[in-house]
């Protein structure tokens, strides 16, 4: 199994397929001289491969979102305060809150286009405008 995404992030070809990749069908098993492997190894490799592509692509998206957001916040009093996994906290005056929420959405849209190219996929997320960070849900 070879998994990849638009950014060309892919998994490695299994060792027994690397040398004969162009001459053997992908669904054909390993040659007779290759020892049989435990099916759990193949499943684990598949999970790792899919996770690698998904997590790596999500990290690329987040990095581009943050870059676009930092650039867009420059003329405002708003400050990027915190980012972890899938949460971004921006501190701003109340009168900039709506503009900052719109800026976050636009940065997410731009990051999606830059990371994955033109796609009908909606990268949905929510924003919350609160007085206390703990109230954001």
PDB file of N, CA and C in Angstrom, residues 81-116:
ATOM      1  N   UNK A  81      -2.057  34.691  20.766  1.00  0.00           N
ATOM      2  CA  UNK A  81      -1.624  34.373  22.128  1.00  0.00           C
ATOM      3  C   UNK A  81      -1.194  32.924  22.270  1.00  0.00           C
ATOM      4  N   UNK A  82      -1.925  32.008  21.633  1.00  0.00           N
ATOM      5  CA  UNK A  82      -1.684  30.594  21.901  1.00  0.00           C
ATOM      6  C   UNK A  82      -2.152  29.755  20.728  1.00  0.00           C
ATOM      7  N   UNK A  83      -1.411  28.700  20.462  1.00  0.00           N
ATOM      8  CA  UNK A  83      -1.837  27.711  19.481  1.00  0.00           C
ATOM      9  C   UNK A  83      -1.412  26.341  19.988  1.00  0.00           C
ATOM     10  N   UNK A  84      -2.338  25.395  19.971  1.00  0.00           N
ATOM     11  CA  UNK A  84      -2.018  24.012  20.320  1.00  0.00           C
ATOM     12  C   UNK A  84      -2.987  23.096  19.591  1.00  0.00           C
ATOM     13  N   UNK A  85      -2.436  22.170  18.819  1.00  0.00           N
ATOM     14  CA  UNK A  85      -3.187  21.172  18.068  1.00  0.00           C
ATOM     15  C   UNK A  85      -4.216  21.812  17.144  1.00  0.00           C
ATOM     16  N   UNK A  86      -5.409  22.060  17.665  1.00  0.00           N
ATOM     17  CA  UNK A  86      -6.469  22.612  16.824  1.00  0.00           C
ATOM     18  C   UNK A  86      -7.119  23.833  17.459  1.00  0.00           C
ATOM     19  N   UNK A  87      -6.400  24.487  18.341  1.00  0.00           N
ATOM     20  CA  UNK A  87      -6.936  25.675  18.999  1.00  0.00           C
ATOM     21  C   UNK A  87      -6.011  26.861  18.781  1.00  0.00           C
ATOM     22  N   UNK A  88      -6.617  27.985  18.435  1.00  0.00           N
ATOM     23  CA  UNK A  88      -5.889  29.236  18.292  1.00  0.00           C
ATOM     24  C   UNK A  88      -6.567  30.237  19.213  1.00  0.00           C
ATOM     25  N   UNK A  89      -5.773  30.933  20.015  1.00  0.00           N
ATOM     26  CA  UNK A  89      -6.321  31.979  20.870  1.00  0.00           C
ATOM     27  C   UNK A  89      -5.725  33.307  20.432  1.00  0.00           C
ATOM     28  N   UNK A  90      -6.610  34.242  20.133  1.00  0.00           N
ATOM     29  CA  UNK A  90      -6.216  35.588  19.743  1.00  0.00           C
ATOM     30  C   UNK A  90      -6.824  36.545  20.766  1.00  0.00           C
ATOM     31  N   UNK A  91      -5.998  37.399  21.320  1.00  0.00           N
ATOM     32  CA  UNK A  91      -6.458  38.414  22.277  1.00  0.00           C
ATOM     33  C   UNK A  91      -6.616  39.719  21.504  1.00  0.00           C
ATOM     34  N   UNK A  92      -7.779  40.340  21.653  1.00  0.00           N
ATOM     35  CA  UNK A  92      -8.007  41.589  20.926  1.00  0.00           C
ATOM     36  C   UNK A  92      -9.010  42.453  21.670  1.00  0.00           C
ATOM     37  N   UNK A  93      -9.031  43.740  21.348  1.00  0.00           N
ATOM     38  CA  UNK A  93     -10.068  44.610  21.907  1.00  0.00           C
ATOM     39  C   UNK A  93     -11.444  44.157  21.400  1.00  0.00           C
ATOM     40  N   UNK A  94     -12.453  44.392  22.188  1.00  0.00           N
ATOM     41  CA  UNK A  94     -13.809  43.945  21.856  1.00  0.00           C
ATOM     42  C   UNK A  94     -14.266  44.472  20.493  1.00  0.00           C
ATOM     43  N   UNK A  95     -13.872  45.686  20.141  1.00  0.00           N
ATOM     44  CA  UNK A  95     -14.338  46.254  18.866  1.00  0.00           C
ATOM     45  C   UNK A  95     -13.671  45.602  17.650  1.00  0.00           C
ATOM     46  N   UNK A  96     -12.627  44.797  17.853  1.00  0.00           N
ATOM     47  CA  UNK A  96     -11.989  44.077  16.749  1.00  0.00           C
ATOM     48  C   UNK A  96     -12.424  42.611  16.673  1.00  0.00           C
ATOM     49  N   UNK A  97     -13.231  42.164  17.613  1.00  0.00           N
ATOM     50  CA  UNK A  97     -13.565  40.736  17.720  1.00  0.00           C
ATOM     51  C   UNK A  97     -14.184  40.159  16.451  1.00  0.00           C
ATOM     52  N   UNK A  98     -15.156  40.854  15.870  1.00  0.00           N
ATOM     53  CA  UNK A  98     -15.791  40.339  14.649  1.00  0.00           C
ATOM     54  C   UNK A  98     -14.801  40.281  13.494  1.00  0.00           C
ATOM     55  N   UNK A  99     -13.985  41.304  13.376  1.00  0.00           N
ATOM     56  CA  UNK A  99     -12.986  41.338  12.307  1.00  0.00           C
ATOM     57  C   UNK A  99     -11.958  40.219  12.497  1.00  0.00           C
ATOM     58  N   UNK A 100     -11.547  39.960  13.738  1.00  0.00           N
ATOM     59  CA  UNK A 100     -10.587  38.890  14.012  1.00  0.00           C
ATOM     60  C   UNK A 100     -11.207  37.529  13.691  1.00  0.00           C
ATOM     61  N   UNK A 101     -12.465  37.322  14.057  1.00  0.00           N
ATOM     62  CA  UNK A 101     -13.130  36.051  13.742  1.00  0.00           C
ATOM     63  C   UNK A 101     -13.177  35.826  12.230  1.00  0.00           C
ATOM     64  N   UNK A 102     -13.468  36.876  11.474  1.00  0.00           N
ATOM     65  CA  UNK A 102     -13.486  36.778  10.007  1.00  0.00           C
ATOM     66  C   UNK A 102     -12.076  36.520   9.466  1.00  0.00           C
ATOM     67  N   UNK A 103     -11.082  37.147  10.068  1.00  0.00           N
ATOM     68  CA  UNK A 103      -9.694  36.952   9.663  1.00  0.00           C
ATOM     69  C   UNK A 103      -9.253  35.504   9.886  1.00  0.00           C
ATOM     70  N   UNK A 104      -9.669  34.913  10.997  1.00  0.00           N
ATOM     71  CA  UNK A 104      -9.333  33.513  11.285  1.00  0.00           C
ATOM     72  C   UNK A 104      -9.943  32.606  10.216  1.00  0.00           C
ATOM     73  N   UNK A 105     -11.203  32.850   9.863  1.00  0.00           N
ATOM     74  CA  UNK A 105     -11.861  32.043   8.837  1.00  0.00           C
ATOM     75  C   UNK A 105     -11.144  32.165   7.494  1.00  0.00           C
ATOM     76  N   UNK A 106     -10.791  33.380   7.114  1.00  0.00           N
ATOM     77  CA  UNK A 106     -10.095  33.592   5.842  1.00  0.00           C
ATOM     78  C   UNK A 106      -8.718  32.927   5.850  1.00  0.00           C
ATOM     79  N   UNK A 107      -8.024  32.979   6.977  1.00  0.00           N
ATOM     80  CA  UNK A 107      -6.712  32.332   7.082  1.00  0.00           C
ATOM     81  C   UNK A 107      -6.861  30.817   6.945  1.00  0.00           C
ATOM     82  N   UNK A 108      -7.917  30.261   7.527  1.00  0.00           N
ATOM     83  CA  UNK A 108      -8.179  28.823   7.390  1.00  0.00           C
ATOM     84  C   UNK A 108      -8.487  28.436   5.957  1.00  0.00           C
ATOM     85  N   UNK A 109      -9.268  29.262   5.275  1.00  0.00           N
ATOM     86  CA  UNK A 109      -9.590  28.991   3.865  1.00  0.00           C
ATOM     87  C   UNK A 109      -8.332  29.048   2.996  1.00  0.00           C
ATOM     88  N   UNK A 110      -7.505  30.060   3.220  1.00  0.00           N
ATOM     89  CA  UNK A 110      -6.262  30.186   2.456  1.00  0.00           C
ATOM     90  C   UNK A 110      -5.333  28.997   2.731  1.00  0.00           C
ATOM     91  N   UNK A 111      -5.220  28.619   3.992  1.00  0.00           N
ATOM     92  CA  UNK A 111      -4.372  27.471   4.347  1.00  0.00           C
ATOM     93  C   UNK A 111      -4.860  26.197   3.665  1.00  0.00           C
ATOM     94  N   UNK A 112      -6.158  26.002   3.591  1.00  0.00           N
ATOM     95  CA  UNK A 112      -6.716  24.835   2.914  1.00  0.00           C
ATOM     96  C   UNK A 112      -6.363  24.812   1.443  1.00  0.00           C
ATOM     97  N   UNK A 113      -6.460  25.956   0.785  1.00  0.00           N
ATOM     98  CA  UNK A 113      -6.127  26.035  -0.640  1.00  0.00           C
ATOM     99  C   UNK A 113      -4.638  25.814  -0.873  1.00  0.00           C
ATOM    100  N   UNK A 114      -3.807  26.410  -0.037  1.00  0.00           N
ATOM    101  CA  UNK A 114      -2.362  26.255  -0.200  1.00  0.00           C
ATOM    102  C   UNK A 114      -1.900  24.828   0.101  1.00  0.00           C
ATOM    103  N   UNK A 115      -2.526  24.193   1.074  1.00  0.00           N
ATOM    104  CA  UNK A 115      -2.112  22.847   1.475  1.00  0.00           C
ATOM    105  C   UNK A 115      -2.629  21.783   0.525  1.00  0.00           C
ATOM    106  N   UNK A 116      -3.884  21.888   0.116  1.00  0.00           N
ATOM    107  CA  UNK A 116      -4.523  20.803  -0.627  1.00  0.00           C
ATOM    108  C   UNK A 116      -4.906  21.164  -2.063  1.00  0.00           C
TER     109      UNK A 116
END
